[in-house]
Coordinates of C-alpha atoms and ligand atoms in Angstrom, one line a residue:
M21 CA 113.6 95.3 119.4
S22 CA 115.9 95.4 116.4
D23 CA 115.0 97.5 113.4
E24 CA 115.9 94.9 110.7
K25 CA 113.5 94.8 107.8
I26 CA 111.2 91.9 107.5
I27 CA 108.9 92.1 104.5
L28 CA 105.7 90.1 103.8
T29 CA 103.5 90.2 100.7
G30 CA 100.3 88.3 100.2
V31 CA 98.1 87.4 97.3
R32 CA 94.8 85.5 97.1
P33 CA 94.9 82.6 94.7
T34 CA 91.5 83.1 93.1
G35 CA 92.7 83.5 89.5
P36 CA 95.8 83.7 87.5
L37 CA 97.6 87.1 87.8
H38 CA 97.1 89.8 85.2
I39 CA 99.0 92.8 84.1
G40 CA 97.3 94.9 86.8
H41 CA 98.9 92.6 89.4
Y42 CA 102.2 92.8 87.4
C43 CA 102.6 96.6 87.4
G44 CA 100.8 97.1 90.8
A45 CA 102.6 94.5 92.8
L46 CA 104.9 92.0 91.1
V47 CA 107.4 94.5 89.6
N48 CA 107.7 96.4 92.9
N49 CA 108.1 93.2 95.0
V50 CA 110.7 91.8 92.7
A51 CA 112.7 95.1 92.8
I52 CA 112.5 95.0 96.6
Q53 CA 113.6 91.4 96.6
N54 CA 116.6 92.1 94.3
A55 CA 117.6 95.3 96.1
G56 CA 118.3 93.4 99.3
G57 CA 119.0 95.2 102.6
Y58 CA 116.3 93.2 104.5
A59 CA 116.6 90.4 107.0
H60 CA 113.8 88.3 105.5
M61 CA 111.3 88.5 102.6
Y62 CA 108.2 86.3 102.6
A63 CA 105.6 85.9 99.8
M64 CA 102.5 84.2 101.0
I65 CA 99.8 82.6 98.8
A66 CA 96.7 83.3 100.9
D67 CA 94.6 80.3 100.1
A68 CA 92.8 80.4 103.4
Q69 CA 91.8 84.0 102.9
G70 CA 90.9 83.2 99.3
L71 CA 88.4 80.6 100.6
T72 CA 86.6 83.2 102.8
D73 CA 84.6 84.2 99.7
N74 CA 85.2 81.1 97.6
F75 CA 84.5 78.4 100.2
D76 CA 81.9 76.9 97.8
D77 CA 84.6 76.4 95.1
P78 CA 87.6 74.6 96.7
E79 CA 89.0 73.4 93.3
K80 CA 89.3 77.0 92.1
V81 CA 91.4 78.0 95.1
R82 CA 93.5 74.8 94.8
R83 CA 94.2 75.2 91.1
N84 CA 95.1 78.8 91.4
V85 CA 97.7 78.2 94.1
M86 CA 99.8 76.7 91.3
E87 CA 98.8 79.4 88.8
V88 CA 99.8 82.2 91.1
A89 CA 103.1 80.4 92.1
L90 CA 104.0 80.1 88.4
D91 CA 103.1 83.8 87.8
M92 CA 105.3 84.9 90.7
L93 CA 108.3 82.8 89.7
A94 CA 107.9 83.9 86.0
A95 CA 107.8 87.5 87.1
G96 CA 111.1 87.2 88.9
Y97 CA 110.5 85.9 92.5
D98 CA 113.6 84.0 93.5
P99 CA 113.0 81.3 96.1
T100 CA 116.6 81.6 97.3
K101 CA 115.8 85.2 98.3
T102 CA 112.1 85.1 99.1
T103 CA 110.4 82.5 101.2
M104 CA 107.3 81.5 99.2
F105 CA 104.7 79.6 101.1
I106 CA 101.1 78.5 101.3
Q107 CA 99.0 80.1 104.1
S108 CA 96.8 77.1 105.0
A109 CA 99.8 74.9 105.4
V110 CA 100.9 77.1 108.4
P111 CA 98.2 76.2 110.9
E112 CA 99.9 78.4 113.5
L113 CA 98.3 81.3 111.6
T114 CA 94.8 80.0 112.3
E115 CA 95.6 79.6 116.0
L116 CA 96.9 83.1 116.3
T117 CA 93.7 84.4 114.7
F118 CA 91.6 82.8 117.3
Y119 CA 93.4 84.6 120.1
Y120 CA 93.4 87.9 118.3
M121 CA 89.7 87.7 117.8
N122 CA 89.2 88.6 121.4
L123 CA 90.9 92.0 120.7
V124 CA 88.6 93.1 117.9
T125 CA 84.9 94.2 118.0
V126 CA 82.4 93.2 115.4
A127 CA 81.6 97.0 114.9
R128 CA 85.3 97.6 114.1
L129 CA 85.3 94.9 111.4
Q130 CA 82.1 96.3 109.9
R131 CA 83.8 99.7 109.7
N132 CA 86.8 98.4 107.7
P133 CA 86.3 100.2 104.4
T134 CA 87.8 97.5 102.2
V135 CA 85.7 94.8 103.9
K136 CA 82.6 97.0 103.8
G137 CA 83.0 97.6 100.0
E138 CA 83.5 93.9 99.3
I139 CA 80.4 92.9 101.3
A140 CA 78.3 95.5 99.5
Q141 CA 79.5 94.1 96.1
K142 CA 79.1 90.4 96.7
E143 CA 75.7 89.0 95.8
K144 CA 76.5 85.7 97.4
F145 CA 76.5 87.5 100.8
A146 CA 73.1 89.1 100.3
N147 CA 71.4 86.5 102.4
G148 CA 73.9 86.5 105.2
L149 CA 77.5 87.3 105.9
P150 CA 79.8 84.4 106.8
V151 CA 81.8 85.1 110.0
G152 CA 85.0 83.9 108.1
F153 CA 84.7 86.7 105.6
L154 CA 84.0 89.4 108.1
T155 CA 87.0 88.4 110.2
Y156 CA 89.6 88.0 107.5
P157 CA 91.4 91.3 108.5
I158 CA 92.1 89.5 111.8
S159 CA 93.6 86.6 110.0
Q160 CA 95.7 89.0 108.0
A161 CA 97.0 90.5 111.3
S162 CA 98.1 86.9 112.1
D163 CA 99.9 86.6 108.7
I164 CA 101.8 89.8 109.3
T165 CA 102.7 89.4 113.0
A166 CA 103.5 85.7 112.8
F167 CA 106.6 86.5 110.7
R168 CA 107.3 89.7 112.7
A169 CA 107.0 91.6 109.4
N170 CA 107.4 95.3 109.7
I171 CA 106.9 96.2 106.1
V172 CA 104.0 95.1 103.8
P173 CA 104.2 96.3 100.2
A174 CA 100.6 96.6 99.0
G175 CA 98.1 98.8 97.3
D176 CA 95.9 101.4 99.1
D177 CA 93.1 98.9 99.5
Q178 CA 95.2 97.1 102.0
A179 CA 95.8 100.2 104.2
P180 CA 92.8 99.4 106.4
M181 CA 94.2 95.9 107.0
I182 CA 97.5 97.3 108.2
E183 CA 95.7 99.8 110.4
Q184 CA 93.7 97.0 112.0
T185 CA 96.8 94.9 112.4
N186 CA 98.5 97.8 114.3
E187 CA 95.5 98.2 116.5
I188 CA 95.7 94.5 117.4
V189 CA 99.4 94.7 118.0
H190 CA 98.9 97.6 120.4
K191 CA 96.0 96.1 122.2
F192 CA 97.8 92.7 122.5
N193 CA 101.0 94.4 123.8
S194 CA 99.2 96.6 126.3
I195 CA 97.3 93.6 127.8
Y196 CA 99.8 90.8 127.6
G197 CA 103.2 92.5 127.4
E198 CA 105.4 93.6 124.5
V199 CA 105.4 90.7 122.1
L200 CA 104.2 91.9 118.7
K201 CA 105.7 94.5 116.3
P202 CA 103.9 97.3 114.5
V203 CA 104.0 97.2 110.7
K204 CA 104.1 99.8 107.9
I205 CA 102.5 99.6 104.5
V206 CA 104.6 100.6 101.5
M207 CA 102.5 101.6 98.5
P208 CA 103.6 101.8 94.9
E209 CA 104.8 105.2 93.9
S210 CA 102.7 105.6 90.8
S211 CA 99.0 105.6 91.5
L212 CA 98.3 104.7 87.8
A213 CA 100.3 101.6 88.1
A214 CA 98.8 100.7 91.4
R215 CA 95.3 100.2 89.9
L216 CA 95.2 99.5 86.2
P217 CA 91.8 99.8 84.6
G218 CA 90.3 96.9 82.7
T219 CA 90.6 96.7 78.9
D220 CA 86.9 97.8 78.8
G221 CA 87.6 101.0 80.7
N222 CA 86.1 99.7 83.9
A223 CA 88.1 101.0 86.9
K224 CA 89.2 97.6 87.9
M225 CA 90.7 94.6 86.1
S226 CA 88.7 91.6 87.3
K227 CA 88.3 88.1 86.2
S228 CA 84.5 88.2 86.5
L229 CA 84.3 91.2 84.1
G230 CA 86.5 89.5 81.5
N231 CA 88.6 92.6 81.0
C232 CA 92.0 91.3 81.9
I233 CA 95.2 90.6 80.1
Y234 CA 96.9 87.7 82.0
L235 CA 100.6 87.0 82.3
K236 CA 99.9 83.5 80.8
D237 CA 98.0 84.8 77.8
S238 CA 99.3 83.8 74.4
A239 CA 100.6 86.4 71.9
D240 CA 97.3 86.0 70.0
E241 CA 95.2 86.4 73.1
I242 CA 97.0 89.6 73.9
A243 CA 96.6 91.0 70.4
A244 CA 92.9 90.2 70.4
R245 CA 92.4 91.9 73.7
V246 CA 94.3 95.0 72.7
K247 CA 92.4 95.2 69.4
S248 CA 89.0 95.2 71.2
M249 CA 90.1 97.7 73.9
F250 CA 87.8 100.6 74.9
T251 CA 89.3 104.0 73.9
D252 CA 87.7 107.5 73.8
P253 CA 84.2 107.0 72.5
K254 CA 84.1 110.6 71.2
H255 CA 87.2 110.1 69.1
L256 CA 85.4 109.0 66.0
R257 CA 87.5 110.3 63.1
V258 CA 91.3 110.4 63.1
E259 CA 91.2 114.3 62.9
D260 CA 89.1 114.5 66.1
P261 CA 90.8 115.5 69.3
G262 CA 91.1 112.6 71.7
N263 CA 90.9 112.1 75.5
T264 CA 93.9 110.2 76.9
R265 CA 93.0 110.5 80.6
D266 CA 90.1 108.0 80.9
N267 CA 91.4 106.0 77.9
P268 CA 92.8 102.6 79.0
V269 CA 95.0 102.3 75.9
F270 CA 96.9 105.5 76.9
I271 CA 96.9 104.5 80.6
Y272 CA 98.5 101.2 79.7
L273 CA 101.0 103.0 77.5
S274 CA 101.9 105.5 80.3
V275 CA 102.7 102.6 82.5
F276 CA 104.4 100.1 80.1
A277 CA 105.9 102.1 77.2
K278 CA 109.6 102.9 77.6
P279 CA 111.7 105.2 75.3
E280 CA 113.2 101.9 73.9
H281 CA 109.8 100.9 72.8
F282 CA 109.3 104.2 70.9
A283 CA 112.7 103.8 69.3
A284 CA 111.9 100.3 68.2
F285 CA 108.2 100.5 67.1
L286 CA 107.2 104.1 66.8
P287 CA 110.2 106.3 66.2
E288 CA 108.1 109.3 65.1
Y289 CA 107.6 110.0 68.8
A290 CA 110.3 110.1 71.4
N291 CA 108.1 109.3 74.4
Y292 CA 104.7 109.0 75.9
E293 CA 104.2 112.7 76.3
E294 CA 104.7 113.4 72.5
L295 CA 102.3 110.6 71.5
A296 CA 99.6 111.7 74.0
A297 CA 99.9 115.3 72.9
H298 CA 99.3 114.3 69.3
Y299 CA 96.2 112.3 70.2
E300 CA 94.8 115.1 72.2
R301 CA 95.4 117.6 69.4
G302 CA 93.7 115.3 66.9
G303 CA 95.1 113.6 63.8
L304 CA 96.2 110.3 65.5
G305 CA 94.1 107.2 65.0
D306 CA 93.2 104.5 67.5
V307 CA 94.4 101.7 65.3
K308 CA 98.0 103.0 65.2
V309 CA 98.1 103.6 68.9
K310 CA 96.7 100.1 69.6
K311 CA 99.3 98.5 67.3
F312 CA 102.0 100.2 69.3
L313 CA 100.5 99.1 72.6
N314 CA 100.3 95.6 71.3
S315 CA 104.0 95.7 70.4
V316 CA 104.9 97.1 73.8
L317 CA 102.9 94.4 75.7
Q318 CA 104.2 91.6 73.5
E319 CA 107.7 92.7 74.2
T320 CA 107.1 93.0 77.9
L321 CA 105.2 89.8 78.4
K322 CA 107.0 87.4 76.1
P323 CA 109.9 86.6 78.4
I324 CA 107.5 86.2 81.4
R325 CA 105.3 83.8 79.4
E326 CA 108.2 81.8 78.1
K327 CA 109.6 81.4 81.6
R328 CA 106.2 80.5 82.9
E329 CA 105.8 77.8 80.2
M330 CA 109.1 76.3 81.1
L331 CA 108.2 76.2 84.8
A332 CA 104.8 74.8 84.1
R333 CA 106.4 71.7 82.5
D334 CA 107.6 70.7 85.9
T335 CA 105.0 71.7 88.5
A336 CA 106.4 69.1 90.9
S337 CA 109.5 71.3 91.3
V338 CA 107.3 74.3 91.9
M339 CA 105.4 72.4 94.6
E340 CA 108.8 71.5 96.1
I341 CA 109.7 75.2 96.3
L342 CA 106.4 75.9 98.0
R343 CA 106.9 73.0 100.4
N344 CA 110.4 74.1 101.4
G345 CA 109.2 77.7 101.8
T346 CA 106.2 76.6 103.9
E347 CA 108.5 74.5 106.2
R348 CA 110.7 77.5 106.9
A349 CA 107.7 79.8 107.3
R350 CA 106.1 77.4 109.7
A351 CA 109.2 77.3 112.0
V352 CA 109.1 81.1 112.3
A353 CA 105.3 81.2 112.9
A354 CA 105.6 78.5 115.6
E355 CA 108.1 80.7 117.5
T356 CA 105.8 83.7 117.4
L357 CA 102.8 81.5 118.5
A358 CA 104.9 80.2 121.4
D359 CA 105.7 83.8 122.5
V360 CA 102.1 84.7 122.2
K361 CA 100.9 81.8 124.2
R362 CA 103.5 82.4 126.9
A363 CA 102.4 86.0 127.2
M364 CA 98.8 84.9 127.4
R365 CA 99.6 82.4 130.2
L366 CA 98.8 79.4 128.0
N367 CA 102.1 77.7 128.3
Y368 CA 101.1 75.0 130.7
F369 CA 103.7 72.4 129.7
D370 CA 106.8 74.6 129.3
Ligands
LIG425 N1 94.3 90.7 101.4 C1 95.4 90.5 100.4 C2 94.7 90.6 99.0 O1 93.6 90.5 98.9 C3 96.0 89.1 100.6 C4 96.7 89.0 101.9 C5 96.4 88.0 102.9 C6 97.8 89.7 102.4 N2 97.2 88.2 104.0 C7 98.1 89.2 103.7 C8 98.5 90.8 102.0 C9 99.1 89.7 104.5 C10 99.5 91.3 102.8 C11 99.8 90.8 104.0 O2 95.4 90.6 98.1

């Protein structure tokens, strides 16, 4: 077994991507892509997984495949370096899933903390849990092993999926012979960037809460969102000492504001630490800080939005990128599936 790096990332196309995705995943993945040193890099749009909790809204998933592809390309994914593909168009993945299902118990799936949390939250599952949703970690093991990926860059919520994938790998190899490779998760270094709170202070940015800033948002939409952001509710007068820790305006600044931004828009402060110290001491008003955050976000998101608008004028070319990537991905997955079936004694016509 060679130790060449094969990297796979995945994203569910259930909504356009927001700045939480951007600093938690896209920036990292593009840096990995551009650093090189790997044998292959794949970026999968996980529409089949997206359907496991959106099967009643197929148009939503279909529409967001294009939205997410535009977001990825605008953020710097380069299809000459990264194979971008659509999960459902690689049917080998579904076939692998069916074989892996034999290697996983229902109890094990029910213990998966990420799945468990999602089930508890979803009202639509209150009257019964679809088998497809419960088993999506198995399908994720197929996504990863089909491409012989040994590195999956993802947030900590994906760690249980990687753990389950490795259990499947070990069980498969111990029963049928050494075919599958174990995989490692690589998490973002900064835990703040890994999970950006919503503009309302909620722990998570989510479409249903309406607390997101999207990569496709116009300059006016960004400005309006920043203006109405939650801050420290106890910071009533400018003189009052403020809390920066649970304050999304400061959390965003700590992630996005670079020294160049201070030099250009708020030269009284050299960096984030100086600004935060003043707020905590008292004497710094929310309006001023929000104005600065708006400038930082406008500067950061403008080039992405412009590139996205350009790409969106020719969605046929974007579809062509996905079609080419999917063809290449399919060829690799077909090889793995053939290896798996041979090991499982299912290769009757070889
Ligand atoms: N579960 C991931 C998410 O919710 C998406 C995903 C599907 C994925 N298959 C994958 C991520 C394989 C990494 C590897 O965002």
